[in-house]
Amino acid sequence: MTIMAAVLAALASACSSGPPGPPVLTWYINPDDGGQDEIAERCSEQSGGRYTIATSQLPREASEQREQLVRRLAAEDSSIDLMSLDPPYVPEFAQAGFLAPMPPEVQARAAEGVVPSAVDGATWQGQLVAVPFWANTQLLWYRKSMVAQMGLDMSQPVTWDQIIQAAQRAGTQVGAQGARAESLTVWLNALIESGDGAVITSENQTDPELVQLGLTAPPAIEAARIMRSMVDTGVAGPGFSTQDEDATASAFQDGRSAFMVNWPFVWGQATSGVEEGTLAPEVAADYGWTLYPATVPGLPSAPPYGGINLGVGAYSAHPDLAYDATACITSVENTAYYMVSNGNPAAKFAVYDDPEVLAEFPMAPVIRQSLTQAAPRPKTPYYAEVSEGLQRSFHPVGGIVPGPTNQAAQDLIQAVLAKEALL
């Protein structure tokens, strides 16, 4: 009787309590400088009491973010209402049924005014399955004072061969990412796409044994040649096999490199250094920028595409509210704020006309153009296996043999997808 009385009392108390607050949407975010937390607060206020957004931080590495989200979603975790999702993993999550179906009206709204690469990166099997949030791309950065002596016209498109040869003649370096990491896949994919090729030529295949690779086609062999030439000419510099984006930026900043390919974070890094007194103002003033180098003369480059898309969890109790929240999160106002405050380029064209954005990022028009030309990494549910296979085969860059390395990479990835080999 005592237990029953306690239960009845608890039920009575629950029934007599005031109305519950608005639903809490949990947004799993990648680490940043607090911008997503601020946007969550803004959108909670702007919801008019329909919902509040609470953030939960994911690990720093994209692969670890994927692993945590996959584990939770495989267990049908209803706490994931929203997630900041790295674009290469969108096909995997969509194919696995981890993303809530996107209503047609949301698809139309989410793609409106968005750069093509971001729409492409959020699309799987002809349908937009995630909402573009911010879109990243790499530019070709150069030291104006050094390049002025090389005879290159940086107002016109330049090729990889041109900058490699110019750097070799001048005895300086070209910065790129040679470490065995995702950044190596980014570089290789951009080289292949810029040559009008593709790592995967049978896009949208859901059977791993039917995935067809283009790694032995001429554009991929040319990409391998360019990568190897970085080492053969000496412009890669020492320690290239462990060089990531930060190391590339450091070599450029201290004048060891006259060129580098890198994300726009390097500009914020330089301007912050000037403000803090750790970088001479004349160094930042010496930064120049242009579109990513071409692989083939006369063929526009296909720069790397990165960033973050917003996925709505398939097991969320409030998918309608979550999709509603994405409209606020990705508004021109909030993505312009995010670009200025956190340095992450927006996915919407209109942001690049914002005076504050232009003041903070004088290269904003080039970023916008780059995002118009950019190409996503291979779109496949098996992206993790493909990327790891590429990294294993094309690292170290000094060991690449154009042709044989391409064939070895293709054989390895096909064997892994057929479950005949392990990475």
Tab-separated table of C-alpha atoms in Angstrom:
chain	number	residue	atom	x	y	z
A	1	MET	CA	0.000	0.000	0.000
A	2	THR	CA	2.868	2.380	0.782
A	3	ILE	CA	4.452	1.910	-2.665
A	4	MET	CA	1.084	2.357	-4.418
A	5	ALA	CA	0.405	5.537	-2.455
A	6	ALA	CA	3.779	6.945	-3.474
A	7	VAL	CA	3.125	6.173	-7.126
A	8	LEU	CA	-0.339	7.774	-6.999
A	9	ALA	CA	1.112	10.833	-5.269
A	10	ALA	CA	3.798	11.199	-7.924
A	11	LEU	CA	1.222	10.936	-10.695
A	12	ALA	CA	-1.007	13.493	-9.021
A	13	SER	CA	1.936	15.857	-8.615
A	14	ALA	CA	2.886	15.475	-12.285
A	15	CYS	CA	-0.687	16.142	-13.388
A	16	SER	CA	-1.013	19.245	-11.203
A	17	SER	CA	2.305	20.792	-12.262
A	18	GLY	CA	2.398	23.757	-14.645
A	19	PRO	CA	2.634	23.360	-18.420
A	20	PRO	CA	5.971	22.057	-19.655
A	21	GLY	CA	8.378	24.429	-21.325
A	22	PRO	CA	9.043	24.447	-25.068
A	23	PRO	CA	10.717	21.384	-26.568
A	24	VAL	CA	14.497	21.385	-26.235
A	25	LEU	CA	16.286	20.598	-29.484
A	26	THR	CA	19.770	19.203	-28.973
A	27	TRP	CA	22.264	20.329	-31.615
A	28	TYR	CA	25.472	18.283	-31.791
A	29	ILE	CA	28.117	20.756	-32.949
A	30	ASN	CA	31.717	20.556	-34.098
A	31	PRO	CA	34.177	22.623	-32.009
A	32	ASP	CA	34.422	26.298	-32.977
A	33	ASP	CA	34.994	29.660	-31.288
A	34	GLY	CA	31.530	29.802	-29.745
A	35	GLY	CA	29.644	30.826	-32.856
A	36	GLN	CA	27.236	27.892	-32.920
A	37	ASP	CA	26.402	28.435	-29.255
A	38	GLU	CA	25.582	32.072	-30.015
A	39	ILE	CA	23.432	31.126	-33.013
A	40	ALA	CA	21.606	28.546	-30.868
A	41	GLU	CA	20.754	31.293	-28.357
A	42	ARG	CA	19.629	33.661	-31.096
A	43	CYS	CA	17.378	31.082	-32.710
A	44	SER	CA	15.928	30.003	-29.377
A	45	GLU	CA	14.870	33.604	-28.774
A	46	GLN	CA	13.561	34.039	-32.312
A	47	SER	CA	11.455	30.867	-32.133
A	48	GLY	CA	8.764	32.696	-30.192
A	49	GLY	CA	8.695	30.027	-27.516
A	50	ARG	CA	8.206	27.124	-29.939
A	51	TYR	CA	11.569	25.562	-29.010
A	52	THR	CA	14.927	26.165	-27.416
A	53	ILE	CA	18.218	24.858	-28.757
A	54	ALA	CA	20.849	23.275	-26.515
A	55	THR	CA	24.268	22.426	-27.950
A	56	SER	CA	26.406	19.362	-27.278
A	57	GLN	CA	29.991	19.408	-28.509
A	58	LEU	CA	31.442	16.645	-30.661
A	59	PRO	CA	35.150	15.681	-30.764
A	60	ARG	CA	37.566	17.873	-32.737
A	61	GLU	CA	38.476	15.389	-35.488
A	62	ALA	CA	35.854	14.855	-38.215
A	63	SER	CA	36.412	11.081	-38.177
A	64	GLU	CA	35.730	10.989	-34.420
A	65	GLN	CA	32.627	13.148	-34.875
A	66	ARG	CA	31.366	10.654	-37.421
A	67	GLU	CA	32.096	7.717	-35.132
A	68	GLN	CA	30.214	9.214	-32.187
A	69	LEU	CA	27.195	10.153	-34.276
A	70	VAL	CA	27.080	6.768	-36.033
A	71	ARG	CA	27.127	4.912	-32.727
A	72	ARG	CA	24.334	7.019	-31.281
A	73	LEU	CA	22.162	6.923	-34.380
A	74	ALA	CA	22.661	3.187	-34.850
A	75	ALA	CA	21.202	2.863	-31.353
A	76	GLU	CA	18.265	5.071	-32.452
A	77	ASP	CA	19.262	7.864	-30.085
A	78	SER	CA	16.364	10.331	-29.980
A	79	SER	CA	18.501	13.021	-28.343
A	80	ILE	CA	20.050	13.964	-31.699
A	81	ASP	CA	17.711	16.577	-33.126
A	82	LEU	CA	20.312	18.485	-35.122
A	83	MET	CA	23.901	17.647	-36.043
A	84	SER	CA	26.728	19.566	-37.673
A	85	LEU	CA	27.800	17.064	-40.288
A	86	ASP	CA	30.985	17.002	-42.358
A	87	PRO	CA	29.894	16.864	-46.040
A	88	PRO	CA	31.790	13.666	-47.028
A	89	TYR	CA	29.703	11.683	-44.531
A	90	VAL	CA	26.314	12.894	-45.791
A	91	PRO	CA	25.817	9.947	-48.228
A	92	GLU	CA	26.670	7.400	-45.523
A	93	PHE	CA	24.209	8.919	-43.034
A	94	ALA	CA	21.481	9.283	-45.668
A	95	GLN	CA	21.906	5.735	-46.973
A	96	ALA	CA	21.835	4.319	-43.441
A	97	GLY	CA	18.536	6.078	-42.714
A	98	PHE	CA	20.084	8.272	-40.022
A	99	LEU	CA	18.640	11.515	-41.441
A	100	ALA	CA	14.983	12.480	-41.129
A	101	PRO	CA	13.234	12.851	-44.510
A	102	MET	CA	13.393	16.459	-45.692
A	103	PRO	CA	10.022	17.864	-46.805
A	104	PRO	CA	10.001	19.268	-50.370
A	105	GLU	CA	9.352	22.802	-49.164
A	106	VAL	CA	12.379	22.570	-46.859
A	107	GLN	CA	14.520	21.279	-49.737
A	108	ALA	CA	13.549	24.282	-51.857
A	109	ARG	CA	14.226	26.729	-49.038
A	110	ALA	CA	17.513	25.122	-48.037
A	111	ALA	CA	18.933	25.338	-51.582
A	112	GLU	CA	17.790	28.873	-52.343
A	113	GLY	CA	20.690	31.285	-52.849
A	114	VAL	CA	23.267	28.656	-51.875
A	115	VAL	CA	26.587	28.140	-53.694
A	116	PRO	CA	26.483	25.127	-56.059
A	117	SER	CA	29.205	23.132	-54.308
A	118	ALA	CA	27.305	23.257	-51.005
A	119	VAL	CA	24.075	22.095	-52.641
A	120	ASP	CA	25.971	19.286	-54.374
A	121	GLY	CA	27.676	18.271	-51.116
A	122	ALA	CA	24.321	18.036	-49.303
A	123	THR	CA	22.641	15.972	-52.034
A	124	TRP	CA	22.376	12.192	-52.223
A	125	GLN	CA	20.657	10.249	-55.005
A	126	GLY	CA	19.153	13.403	-56.456
A	127	GLN	CA	17.639	14.661	-53.205
A	128	LEU	CA	18.813	17.314	-50.781
A	129	VAL	CA	19.185	15.383	-47.527
A	130	ALA	CA	21.018	17.937	-45.349
A	131	VAL	CA	20.875	21.714	-45.038
A	132	PRO	CA	23.985	23.657	-46.138
A	133	PHE	CA	25.252	25.742	-43.209
A	134	TRP	CA	28.717	27.002	-44.047
A	135	ALA	CA	30.931	26.153	-47.004
A	136	ASN	CA	34.712	26.103	-47.043
A	137	THR	CA	37.168	26.127	-49.910
A	138	GLN	CA	40.887	26.433	-50.516
A	139	LEU	CA	42.530	29.361	-52.290
A	140	LEU	CA	45.997	29.781	-53.726
A	141	TRP	CA	47.803	32.172	-51.407
A	142	TYR	CA	51.033	33.893	-52.439
A	143	ARG	CA	53.565	36.333	-51.031
A	144	LYS	CA	53.249	39.359	-53.290
A	145	SER	CA	56.811	40.570	-52.788
A	146	MET	CA	58.280	37.183	-53.704
A	147	VAL	CA	56.032	36.465	-56.671
A	148	ALA	CA	56.688	39.920	-58.135
A	149	GLN	CA	60.170	38.697	-59.066
A	150	MET	CA	58.931	35.514	-60.750
A	151	GLY	CA	57.199	36.921	-63.818
A	152	LEU	CA	53.828	35.329	-63.055
A	153	ASP	CA	50.622	37.271	-63.695
A	154	MET	CA	48.528	36.331	-60.668
A	155	SER	CA	45.514	38.196	-62.066
A	156	GLN	CA	45.181	35.325	-64.541
A	157	PRO	CA	44.632	31.608	-63.799
A	158	VAL	CA	47.853	29.758	-63.038
A	159	THR	CA	48.602	26.047	-63.124
A	160	TRP	CA	50.326	23.772	-60.647
A	161	ASP	CA	53.212	23.330	-63.056
A	162	GLN	CA	53.632	27.093	-63.350
A	163	ILE	CA	53.891	27.738	-59.628
A	164	ILE	CA	56.081	24.681	-59.026
A	165	GLN	CA	58.509	25.735	-61.744
A	166	ALA	CA	58.511	29.378	-60.600
A	167	ALA	CA	59.203	28.344	-57.004
A	168	GLN	CA	61.987	25.992	-58.119
A	169	ARG	CA	63.704	28.774	-60.083
A	170	ALA	CA	63.405	31.134	-57.118
A	171	GLY	CA	64.614	28.573	-54.570
A	172	THR	CA	61.458	28.782	-52.482
A	173	GLN	CA	58.642	26.389	-51.548
A	174	VAL	CA	55.025	25.622	-52.456
A	175	GLY	CA	52.882	24.787	-49.448
A	176	ALA	CA	50.447	21.876	-49.663
A	177	GLN	CA	49.296	19.125	-47.299
A	178	GLY	CA	51.466	16.017	-47.612
A	179	ALA	CA	50.588	14.371	-44.290
A	180	ARG	CA	48.795	11.039	-44.230
A	181	ALA	CA	45.478	12.528	-43.254
A	182	GLU	CA	42.179	13.653	-44.719
A	183	SER	CA	43.959	16.716	-46.102
A	184	LEU	CA	45.880	14.440	-48.510
A	185	THR	CA	42.600	13.101	-49.882
A	186	VAL	CA	41.367	16.691	-50.244
A	187	TRP	CA	44.437	17.623	-52.300
A	188	LEU	CA	44.369	14.518	-54.507
A	189	ASN	CA	40.638	14.831	-55.169
A	190	ALA	CA	40.964	18.502	-56.144
A	191	LEU	CA	43.779	17.696	-58.574
A	192	ILE	CA	41.742	14.924	-60.203
A	193	GLU	CA	38.518	16.943	-60.370
A	194	SER	CA	40.434	19.915	-61.797
A	195	GLY	CA	41.595	17.624	-64.595
A	196	ASP	CA	37.971	16.717	-65.396
A	197	GLY	CA	38.293	13.346	-63.696
A	198	ALA	CA	36.757	11.708	-60.631
A	199	VAL	CA	37.870	9.334	-57.908
A	200	ILE	CA	34.511	7.540	-58.168
A	201	THR	CA	32.911	7.352	-61.600
A	202	SER	CA	29.735	5.474	-60.551
A	203	GLU	CA	28.293	8.004	-58.139
A	204	ASN	CA	25.391	7.008	-55.909
A	205	GLN	CA	26.145	3.286	-55.961
A	206	THR	CA	24.830	1.622	-52.821
A	207	ASP	CA	26.405	-1.774	-53.519
A	208	PRO	CA	30.110	-1.533	-52.620
A	209	GLU	CA	31.080	-4.078	-55.258
A	210	LEU	CA	29.526	-1.914	-57.980
A	211	VAL	CA	31.500	1.212	-57.079
A	212	GLN	CA	33.704	2.099	-60.045
A	213	LEU	CA	36.892	4.092	-59.599
A	214	GLY	CA	38.646	6.484	-61.946
A	215	LEU	CA	42.067	6.286	-60.337
A	216	THR	CA	43.792	4.812	-63.397
A	217	ALA	CA	42.272	7.302	-65.853
A	218	PRO	CA	44.509	10.053	-67.328
A	219	PRO	CA	43.308	12.845	-64.954
A	220	ALA	CA	44.245	10.762	-61.901
A	221	ILE	CA	47.642	9.822	-63.343
A	222	GLU	CA	48.288	13.509	-64.072
A	223	ALA	CA	47.347	14.320	-60.470
A	224	ALA	CA	49.880	11.764	-59.256
A	225	ARG	CA	52.538	13.323	-61.498
A	226	ILE	CA	51.922	16.790	-60.062
A	227	MET	CA	52.085	15.497	-56.492
A	228	ARG	CA	55.345	13.676	-57.129
A	229	SER	CA	56.829	16.720	-58.898
A	230	MET	CA	56.445	18.716	-55.673
A	231	VAL	CA	59.059	16.453	-54.098
A	232	ASP	CA	61.239	15.900	-57.167
A	233	THR	CA	61.699	19.641	-57.721
A	234	GLY	CA	62.403	20.285	-54.044
A	235	VAL	CA	59.601	22.830	-53.628
A	236	ALA	CA	57.739	20.693	-51.073
A	237	GLY	CA	60.476	21.371	-48.540
A	238	PRO	CA	61.626	19.173	-45.662
A	239	GLY	CA	59.071	17.359	-43.545
A	240	PHE	CA	56.459	17.382	-46.293
A	241	SER	CA	55.222	13.908	-45.368
A	242	THR	CA	53.930	15.282	-42.041
A	243	GLN	CA	52.823	18.725	-43.250
A	244	ASP	CA	49.208	19.595	-42.454
A	245	GLU	CA	47.269	22.845	-42.881
A	246	ASP	CA	48.807	24.494	-39.808
A	247	ALA	CA	52.367	23.596	-40.803
A	248	THR	CA	51.674	24.869	-44.318
A	249	ALA	CA	50.428	28.163	-42.911
A	250	SER	CA	53.476	28.544	-40.662
A	251	ALA	CA	55.926	28.025	-43.535
A	252	PHE	CA	54.068	30.603	-45.603
A	253	GLN	CA	53.888	33.091	-42.765
A	254	ASP	CA	57.612	32.974	-42.030
A	255	GLY	CA	58.550	33.283	-45.699
A	256	ARG	CA	59.767	29.762	-46.457
A	257	SER	CA	56.967	29.355	-49.002
A	258	ALA	CA	56.036	31.804	-51.720
A	259	PHE	CA	52.801	29.882	-52.449
A	260	MET	CA	50.392	27.696	-50.526
A	261	VAL	CA	46.997	26.132	-50.990
A	262	ASN	CA	44.956	26.444	-47.820
A	263	TRP	CA	41.596	27.346	-46.278
A	264	PRO	CA	40.646	30.966	-45.432
A	265	PHE	CA	41.439	30.455	-41.738
A	266	VAL	CA	44.992	31.498	-42.601
A	267	TRP	CA	43.840	35.084	-43.124
A	268	GLY	CA	42.226	35.278	-39.697
A	269	GLN	CA	45.357	33.723	-38.243
A	270	ALA	CA	47.501	36.434	-39.844
A	271	THR	CA	45.295	39.367	-38.847
A	272	SER	CA	45.043	38.063	-35.275
A	273	GLY	CA	48.832	37.816	-35.184
A	274	VAL	CA	49.091	41.464	-36.209
A	275	GLU	CA	46.592	42.505	-33.524
A	276	GLU	CA	48.424	40.512	-30.865
A	277	GLY	CA	51.822	41.807	-31.924
A	278	THR	CA	53.197	38.394	-32.893
A	279	LEU	CA	53.227	39.089	-36.646
A	280	ALA	CA	54.616	42.163	-38.386
A	281	PRO	CA	51.892	44.136	-40.217
A	282	GLU	CA	53.955	44.101	-43.408
A	283	VAL	CA	53.795	40.299	-43.488
A	284	ALA	CA	49.983	40.241	-43.532
A	285	ALA	CA	50.033	43.079	-46.078
A	286	ASP	CA	52.190	40.848	-48.292
A	287	TYR	CA	49.473	38.153	-48.519
A	288	GLY	CA	47.936	37.747	-51.963
A	289	TRP	CA	45.183	35.366	-53.009
A	290	THR	CA	43.638	33.939	-56.129
A	291	LEU	CA	41.739	30.869	-57.312
A	292	TYR	CA	43.086	27.373	-56.742
A	293	PRO	CA	45.701	26.334	-59.334
A	294	ALA	CA	44.558	24.570	-62.492
A	295	THR	CA	45.652	21.018	-63.246
A	296	VAL	CA	45.305	21.483	-67.014
A	297	PRO	CA	46.054	24.797	-68.790
A	298	GLY	CA	42.839	26.425	-69.956
A	299	LEU	CA	40.586	24.209	-67.804
A	300	PRO	CA	39.100	25.961	-64.743
A	301	SER	CA	40.179	24.434	-61.455
A	302	ALA	CA	37.774	22.551	-59.196
A	303	PRO	CA	38.914	23.717	-55.747
A	304	PRO	CA	38.343	21.680	-52.596
A	305	TYR	CA	34.957	21.999	-50.915
A	306	GLY	CA	34.450	21.597	-47.192
A	307	GLY	CA	32.346	23.119	-44.431
A	308	ILE	CA	29.400	21.839	-42.436
A	309	ASN	CA	25.856	20.759	-43.276
A	310	LEU	CA	22.997	20.421	-40.816
A	311	GLY	CA	21.409	17.009	-40.499
A	312	VAL	CA	18.155	16.311	-38.637
A	313	GLY	CA	18.254	13.050	-36.711
A	314	ALA	CA	15.930	10.318	-37.948
A	315	TYR	CA	14.883	9.478	-34.373
A	316	SER	CA	14.254	13.038	-33.207
A	317	ALA	CA	10.890	13.536	-31.527
A	318	HIS	CA	10.633	16.961	-33.183
A	319	PRO	CA	11.921	16.755	-36.784
A	320	ASP	CA	9.502	19.473	-37.930
A	321	LEU	CA	10.824	21.918	-35.338
A	322	ALA	CA	14.401	20.884	-36.087
A	323	TYR	CA	13.962	21.663	-39.785
A	324	ASP	CA	12.322	24.926	-38.798
A	325	ALA	CA	15.377	25.738	-36.686
A	326	THR	CA	17.692	25.160	-39.645
A	327	ALA	CA	16.080	28.107	-41.429
A	328	CYS	CA	17.114	30.368	-38.573
A	329	ILE	CA	20.580	28.865	-38.135
A	330	THR	CA	21.407	29.258	-41.831
A	331	SER	CA	19.885	32.708	-42.322
A	332	VAL	CA	21.985	35.323	-44.108
A	333	GLU	CA	22.235	37.283	-40.856
A	334	ASN	CA	23.486	34.355	-38.783
A	335	THR	CA	25.879	32.944	-41.366
A	336	ALA	CA	27.342	36.423	-41.955
A	337	TYR	CA	27.843	36.726	-38.188
A	338	TYR	CA	29.437	33.272	-38.130
A	339	MET	CA	31.838	34.140	-40.943
A	340	VAL	CA	32.973	37.383	-39.306
A	341	SER	CA	33.180	36.036	-35.755
A	342	ASN	CA	34.456	32.498	-36.367
A	343	GLY	CA	36.028	32.785	-39.812
A	344	ASN	CA	33.875	30.088	-41.431
A	345	PRO	CA	32.743	31.078	-44.955
A	346	ALA	CA	29.024	31.132	-45.604
A	347	ALA	CA	27.130	28.865	-47.964
A	348	LYS	CA	24.839	31.675	-49.144
A	349	PHE	CA	25.827	33.990	-51.985
A	350	ALA	CA	24.249	37.043	-50.312
A	351	VAL	CA	26.637	36.930	-47.363
A	352	TYR	CA	29.535	37.850	-49.629
A	353	ASP	CA	27.952	41.264	-50.272
A	354	ASP	CA	27.749	42.075	-46.550
A	355	PRO	CA	29.953	45.126	-45.764
A	356	GLU	CA	31.207	43.595	-42.493
A	357	VAL	CA	32.175	40.394	-44.285
A	358	LEU	CA	34.012	42.332	-46.993
A	359	ALA	CA	35.826	44.397	-44.376
A	360	GLU	CA	36.955	41.282	-42.502
A	361	PHE	CA	37.650	39.190	-45.607
A	362	PRO	CA	38.840	41.320	-48.544
A	363	MET	CA	39.184	38.067	-50.493
A	364	ALA	CA	35.455	37.284	-50.060
A	365	PRO	CA	34.701	37.632	-53.805
A	366	VAL	CA	37.415	35.068	-54.587
A	367	ILE	CA	36.031	32.709	-51.922
A	368	ARG	CA	32.580	33.026	-53.493
A	369	GLN	CA	33.957	32.289	-56.959
A	370	SER	CA	35.945	29.361	-55.600
A	371	LEU	CA	32.821	27.895	-54.005
A	372	THR	CA	31.053	28.268	-57.340
A	373	GLN	CA	33.737	26.127	-59.025
A	374	ALA	CA	34.484	23.772	-56.111
A	375	ALA	CA	33.855	20.027	-56.238
A	376	PRO	CA	32.920	17.795	-53.275
A	377	ARG	CA	35.014	14.812	-52.329
A	378	PRO	CA	33.811	11.402	-53.591
A	379	LYS	CA	30.127	10.963	-52.783
A	380	THR	CA	29.664	7.457	-51.458
A	381	PRO	CA	28.361	5.693	-48.342
A	382	TYR	CA	31.822	4.107	-48.168
A	383	TYR	CA	33.738	7.349	-47.989
A	384	ALA	CA	35.772	6.366	-44.921
A	385	GLU	CA	37.151	3.299	-46.730
A	386	VAL	CA	37.854	5.221	-49.941
A	387	SER	CA	39.657	8.063	-48.186
A	388	GLU	CA	41.785	5.746	-46.051
A	389	GLY	CA	42.700	3.717	-49.131
A	390	LEU	CA	43.833	6.863	-50.951
A	391	GLN	CA	45.891	8.028	-47.979
A	392	ARG	CA	47.592	4.670	-47.630
A	393	SER	CA	48.433	4.468	-51.341
A	394	PHE	CA	49.530	8.042	-52.075
A	395	HIS	CA	51.599	8.573	-48.930
A	396	PRO	CA	54.383	9.502	-48.770
A	397	VAL	CA	54.133	11.773	-51.781
A	398	GLY	CA	57.810	11.174	-52.552
A	399	GLY	CA	57.019	7.479	-53.064
A	400	ILE	CA	54.340	8.030	-55.702
A	401	VAL	CA	55.000	6.420	-59.081
A	402	PRO	CA	52.374	7.808	-61.480
A	403	GLY	CA	50.519	4.880	-62.984
A	404	PRO	CA	51.605	2.017	-60.716
A	405	THR	CA	50.568	3.926	-57.564
A	406	ASN	CA	47.216	4.705	-59.160
A	407	GLN	CA	46.666	1.049	-60.016
A	408	ALA	CA	47.686	-0.050	-56.516
A	409	ALA	CA	45.239	2.423	-54.954
A	410	GLN	CA	42.424	1.275	-57.213
A	411	ASP	CA	43.116	-2.397	-56.477
A	412	LEU	CA	43.295	-1.797	-52.728
A	413	ILE	CA	40.047	0.163	-52.507
A	414	GLN	CA	38.164	-2.303	-54.688
A	415	ALA	CA	39.424	-5.190	-52.558
A	416	VAL	CA	38.370	-3.416	-49.364
A	417	LEU	CA	34.902	-2.674	-50.736
A	418	ALA	CA	34.583	-6.309	-51.819
A	419	LYS	CA	35.616	-7.366	-48.280
A	420	GLU	CA	38.678	-9.101	-49.684
A	421	ALA	CA	41.138	-6.853	-47.825
A	422	LEU	CA	41.316	-4.759	-44.668
A	423	LEU	CA	42.745	-1.287	-44.149
